[in-house]
């Protein structure tokens, strides 16, 4: 039996360096590794965006940008099942069916939902304020994404473990009632899902406005690097290598001799922050020049992006239709 590995990506637009290091690179690596012994499914979780994001044009644009990002960084749509969630309507049908074997109590325990309630409690608001059913049902939709394709392994960051466990529980209850139909998935923590610091040293995140864009104009990227906040030690002074510049550098520079040179320069003194920032910007340029060009070309050719998504949907829908018809028969719809 081949191993099936599946991951969904919410359409969040152009990636910054934090997404790149924490999510995109490890995902591409994992796909490469599994391609040898199994099948990979990578999809844009655009239904999942709807509970939060109500700007249609923004969602559409973000979707194109995420598709172009993965293609620009080398995802091969011939080898990987690469598709848009909304092009596979069987997924929502499965969501609807699974909701009948999902205890409400399980959903009450969902981290995302609980977090919103906790925020409301702190603010003295109604507990369900701002909670729509899309947020509440989010884990069932995600279970359908996973169970649709008999997924064995779901690579996730720590925040998503609970969702995979829910999918397992939901599959278990379904099978208990209707027989062995759904495959129980397992999560796999993405090994090198490093959290990289942003310009101000906090976690790099759009909401902190401290990101380094990777697919924008190279000058903007360089400028951002130059704005990284450091202490005011002089070039000759020894410095703590656990600073933002080095943390980023060791993630992006593949030449270990260069990484060691920066490390030594900081620890022994002799390397100033300004020069270190230039080294970081140079590495980023080297690594990103090609993908950036590719990204621009792809974004200028939406028709091609549409075709890639359609091709992906066509491949996986065959499988989805088979699965859903089995499920429909089991529960008595057909
Ligand atoms: N919930 C995931 C996230 O926020 C995205 C996602 C949706 C997903 N469906 C999935 C991830 C299925 C893995 C498998 O990142």
XYZ file of C-alpha atoms and ligand atoms in Angstrom:
349
model
C 0.000 0.000 0.000
C 1.259 3.426 -0.807
C 1.389 6.076 1.867
C -0.812 9.070 1.263
C 0.253 12.357 2.669
C -1.982 15.412 2.609
C -1.750 19.009 3.606
C -3.984 22.057 3.227
C -2.828 25.633 2.982
C -5.088 28.555 3.735
C -4.921 31.234 1.044
C -3.023 33.948 2.864
C -1.393 35.659 -0.097
C 2.237 36.408 -0.770
C 4.452 34.644 1.708
C 6.907 36.381 3.987
C 10.149 34.847 5.111
C 8.473 33.352 8.184
C 5.954 31.412 6.059
C 8.739 30.431 3.761
C 10.968 28.934 6.422
C 8.258 27.648 8.748
C 5.730 26.244 6.333
C 6.584 26.254 2.637
C 10.090 24.822 2.710
C 9.274 21.961 5.093
C 6.117 21.159 3.124
C 8.034 20.993 -0.141
C 10.719 18.880 1.511
C 8.160 16.450 2.862
C 6.512 16.180 -0.530
C 9.865 15.397 -2.062
C 10.572 12.736 0.536
C 7.203 11.021 0.214
C 7.110 11.213 -3.564
C 9.454 8.224 -3.490
C 7.218 5.885 -1.539
C 3.817 7.485 -1.691
C 1.408 10.027 -3.032
C 1.175 13.653 -2.027
C -1.905 15.856 -1.867
C -1.498 19.583 -1.464
C -4.517 21.819 -1.663
C -5.610 25.379 -1.144
C -8.066 25.408 1.749
C -10.225 28.215 0.461
C -13.466 27.125 2.151
C -11.520 27.349 5.374
C -10.770 30.995 4.685
C -14.419 31.985 4.490
C -15.214 31.996 8.180
C -12.687 34.758 8.741
C -12.235 36.587 5.496
C -15.255 38.211 3.847
C -13.450 40.038 1.053
C -14.059 38.005 -2.111
C -11.492 39.803 -4.267
C -8.879 39.362 -1.562
C -9.535 35.633 -1.233
C -9.294 35.204 -4.999
C -6.034 37.121 -5.188
C -4.558 35.314 -2.204
C -5.442 31.998 -3.777
C -3.571 32.825 -6.982
C -0.601 34.023 -4.981
C -0.386 30.849 -2.952
C -0.686 28.683 -6.058
C 2.010 30.719 -7.825
C 4.233 30.560 -4.750
C 4.249 26.788 -4.617
C 4.798 26.457 -8.349
C 7.574 29.061 -8.318
C 9.325 27.146 -5.560
C 9.311 23.922 -7.483
C 6.121 22.011 -6.719
C 5.563 19.780 -9.725
C 1.820 19.569 -10.431
C 2.370 16.454 -12.523
C 3.731 14.571 -9.538
C 1.708 16.086 -6.721
C -2.068 16.248 -6.502
C -2.352 20.013 -6.309
C -5.876 21.432 -6.225
C -8.302 23.921 -4.801
C -10.635 22.618 -2.103
C -13.617 24.372 -3.661
C -13.096 22.525 -6.954
C -13.946 19.276 -5.176
C -17.573 19.642 -4.044
C -17.557 16.065 -2.722
C -15.599 17.469 0.226
C -18.540 19.570 1.386
C -20.873 16.662 0.913
C -18.644 14.542 3.113
C -18.524 17.381 5.668
C -22.274 17.355 5.830
C -22.454 13.602 6.319
C -19.666 13.548 8.915
C -21.361 16.233 10.966
C -23.937 13.602 11.948
C -21.373 11.404 13.651
C -19.509 14.291 15.271
C -20.474 15.010 18.882
C -21.066 18.685 19.532
C -19.042 18.297 22.722
C -15.988 17.447 20.648
C -16.340 20.669 18.697
C -16.782 22.635 21.932
C -13.256 21.561 22.805
C -11.728 22.877 19.570
C -8.823 25.218 20.328
C -9.795 27.793 17.729
C -13.333 28.037 19.044
C -12.246 28.025 22.676
C -9.706 30.749 22.015
C -12.424 33.004 20.634
C -14.644 32.330 23.660
C -11.781 33.065 26.036
C -11.140 36.372 24.289
C -14.819 37.226 24.589
C -14.849 36.321 28.250
C -11.904 38.600 28.907
C -13.616 41.447 27.125
C -16.844 40.803 29.006
C -18.713 40.014 25.802
C -21.269 37.320 25.007
C -19.201 34.096 24.827
C -20.163 33.271 21.255
C -19.723 36.803 20.012
C -18.182 36.791 16.530
C -18.354 32.996 16.302
C -19.974 31.803 13.093
C -20.829 28.195 12.317
C -17.970 28.084 9.816
C -15.543 28.539 12.690
C -17.407 26.055 14.871
C -17.539 23.439 12.097
C -13.993 24.104 10.911
C -12.670 20.785 12.275
C -15.376 18.765 10.483
C -14.478 20.351 7.151
C -10.848 19.605 7.846
C -11.722 16.004 8.719
C -13.501 15.711 5.368
C -10.413 17.079 3.559
C -8.342 14.376 5.168
C -10.736 11.412 5.117
C -11.836 11.999 1.537
C -8.561 10.689 0.181
C -7.776 7.921 2.683
C -4.922 9.987 3.974
C -2.367 8.201 6.127
C -0.202 11.102 7.193
C -0.936 14.775 7.765
C 2.126 16.942 8.286
C 1.223 19.753 10.655
C 2.513 22.475 12.900
C 1.759 21.990 16.601
C -1.358 24.156 16.441
C -3.029 21.699 14.070
C -2.466 18.436 15.952
C -5.851 18.599 17.625
C -7.580 18.900 14.266
C -5.964 15.718 12.989
C -6.940 13.927 16.187
C -10.512 15.097 15.685
C -10.421 13.696 12.155
C -9.285 10.387 13.605
C -12.075 10.423 16.205
C -14.680 11.293 13.599
C -13.468 8.517 11.284
C -13.583 6.135 14.235
C -17.213 6.942 15.056
C -18.210 6.645 11.429
C -16.537 3.254 11.082
C -18.034 2.082 14.363
C -21.519 2.706 13.041
C -21.159 1.897 9.349
C -18.187 -0.482 9.096
C -14.589 0.083 8.013
C -14.928 2.774 5.378
C -12.666 5.598 6.447
C -8.913 5.443 6.943
C -7.640 6.723 10.292
C -5.034 9.431 9.699
C -1.964 10.222 11.778
C -0.316 13.561 12.234
C 3.357 14.105 11.721
C 4.979 17.151 13.224
C 6.877 19.052 10.597
C 10.458 18.557 11.718
C 12.096 21.837 11.003
C 9.070 24.072 11.346
C 11.238 26.842 12.730
C 9.553 29.946 14.051
C 11.610 32.783 12.734
C 11.846 36.173 14.369
C 10.620 39.295 12.614
C 12.316 42.674 12.275
C 11.580 43.555 15.902
C 12.575 40.169 17.319
C 9.012 38.989 17.949
C 7.636 36.106 15.892
C 7.466 37.123 12.224
C 3.812 37.704 11.482
C 1.660 39.888 9.295
C -0.269 41.024 12.334
C 2.901 42.419 13.955
C 3.890 44.206 10.773
C 7.463 42.959 11.160
C 7.836 40.731 8.105
C 10.440 40.395 5.394
C 8.608 39.979 2.103
C 10.191 37.398 -0.179
C 8.347 37.903 -3.440
C 8.319 41.630 -3.590
C 10.825 43.942 -5.155
C 14.350 42.892 -4.049
C 15.075 46.432 -2.905
C 12.147 46.313 -0.489
C 13.484 43.049 0.840
C 16.954 44.498 1.386
C 15.491 47.540 3.078
C 13.504 45.351 5.441
C 16.638 43.396 6.331
C 18.449 46.647 7.098
C 15.645 47.574 9.506
C 16.146 44.496 11.704
C 16.417 45.714 15.270
C 19.684 44.948 17.078
C 21.429 46.167 20.199
C 24.076 48.851 19.835
C 27.259 46.793 20.211
C 30.220 47.957 18.139
C 31.585 45.780 15.316
C 34.634 44.641 17.320
C 32.628 43.597 20.408
C 31.629 39.931 20.888
C 27.886 39.439 20.402
C 25.256 36.899 21.303
C 24.809 34.811 18.126
C 21.225 34.175 19.148
C 20.153 37.413 17.454
C 17.568 37.926 14.741
C 20.093 38.273 11.918
C 21.847 35.015 12.702
C 18.634 33.120 13.381
C 17.420 34.057 9.922
C 20.794 33.511 8.285
C 21.139 29.960 9.521
C 17.717 29.144 8.086
C 18.360 30.539 4.621
C 22.089 30.120 3.938
C 22.824 26.612 2.708
C 26.619 26.956 2.762
C 27.597 25.811 6.253
C 31.033 27.458 6.011
C 29.339 30.843 5.586
C 26.997 30.153 8.478
C 29.966 29.287 10.653
C 31.784 32.431 9.537
C 28.904 34.600 10.697
C 28.655 32.675 13.956
C 32.362 33.110 14.659
C 32.239 36.766 13.683
C 29.550 37.381 16.275
C 30.966 35.238 19.078
C 34.563 36.445 18.747
C 33.683 39.980 17.743
C 34.804 41.585 14.517
C 31.536 41.307 12.640
C 29.277 44.354 12.805
C 25.501 44.134 12.538
C 25.519 46.202 9.338
C 27.847 43.785 7.544
C 25.929 40.801 8.873
C 22.715 42.263 7.494
C 24.368 42.598 4.088
C 25.397 38.937 4.237
C 21.813 37.983 5.042
C 20.397 40.117 2.239
C 22.890 38.621 -0.232
C 21.907 35.082 0.726
C 18.243 35.918 0.369
C 18.926 37.411 -3.050
C 20.787 34.300 -4.170
C 18.092 31.999 -2.952
C 15.109 33.962 -4.179
C 16.097 35.632 -7.429
C 14.940 32.739 -9.617
C 11.712 31.875 -7.770
C 10.798 35.556 -7.659
C 11.087 35.832 -11.430
C 9.066 32.679 -11.844
C 6.437 33.991 -9.419
C 6.022 37.205 -11.421
C 5.671 35.241 -14.651
C 3.069 32.978 -13.130
C 1.080 35.844 -11.657
C 0.985 37.408 -15.108
C -0.566 34.218 -16.471
C -3.716 33.499 -14.470
C -5.028 31.308 -17.235
C -2.172 28.916 -16.707
C -2.771 28.939 -12.942
C -6.432 28.128 -13.561
C -5.423 25.263 -15.817
C -3.103 23.816 -13.214
C -5.877 23.918 -10.615
C -8.348 22.334 -12.996
C -5.953 19.574 -13.876
C -5.417 18.877 -10.174
C -9.129 18.838 -9.430
C -9.787 16.485 -12.294
C -7.289 13.981 -10.975
C -8.544 13.974 -7.390
C -12.237 14.224 -8.159
C -12.265 10.791 -9.708
C -11.108 9.443 -6.408
C -13.424 11.681 -4.383
C -16.463 10.590 -6.378
C -15.675 6.957 -5.763
C -15.264 7.520 -2.063
C -18.376 9.611 -1.662
C -20.505 7.086 -3.511
C -19.296 4.394 -1.121
C -20.119 6.632 1.841
C -23.548 7.478 0.413
C -24.376 3.793 0.060
C -23.162 2.992 3.570
C -25.322 5.633 5.224
C -28.386 4.905 3.091
C -28.510 7.866 0.746
C -28.146 5.636 -2.316
N -6.363 24.178 9.255
C -5.129 24.219 8.523
C -4.389 25.505 8.905
O -4.970 26.418 9.422
C -5.357 24.194 7.040
C -6.005 22.927 6.615
C -7.281 22.779 6.161
C -5.421 21.628 6.606
N -7.549 21.482 5.845
C -6.428 20.751 6.118
C -4.173 21.136 6.968
C -6.192 19.379 6.017
C -3.931 19.761 6.861
C -4.953 18.889 6.383
O -3.202 25.594 8.669
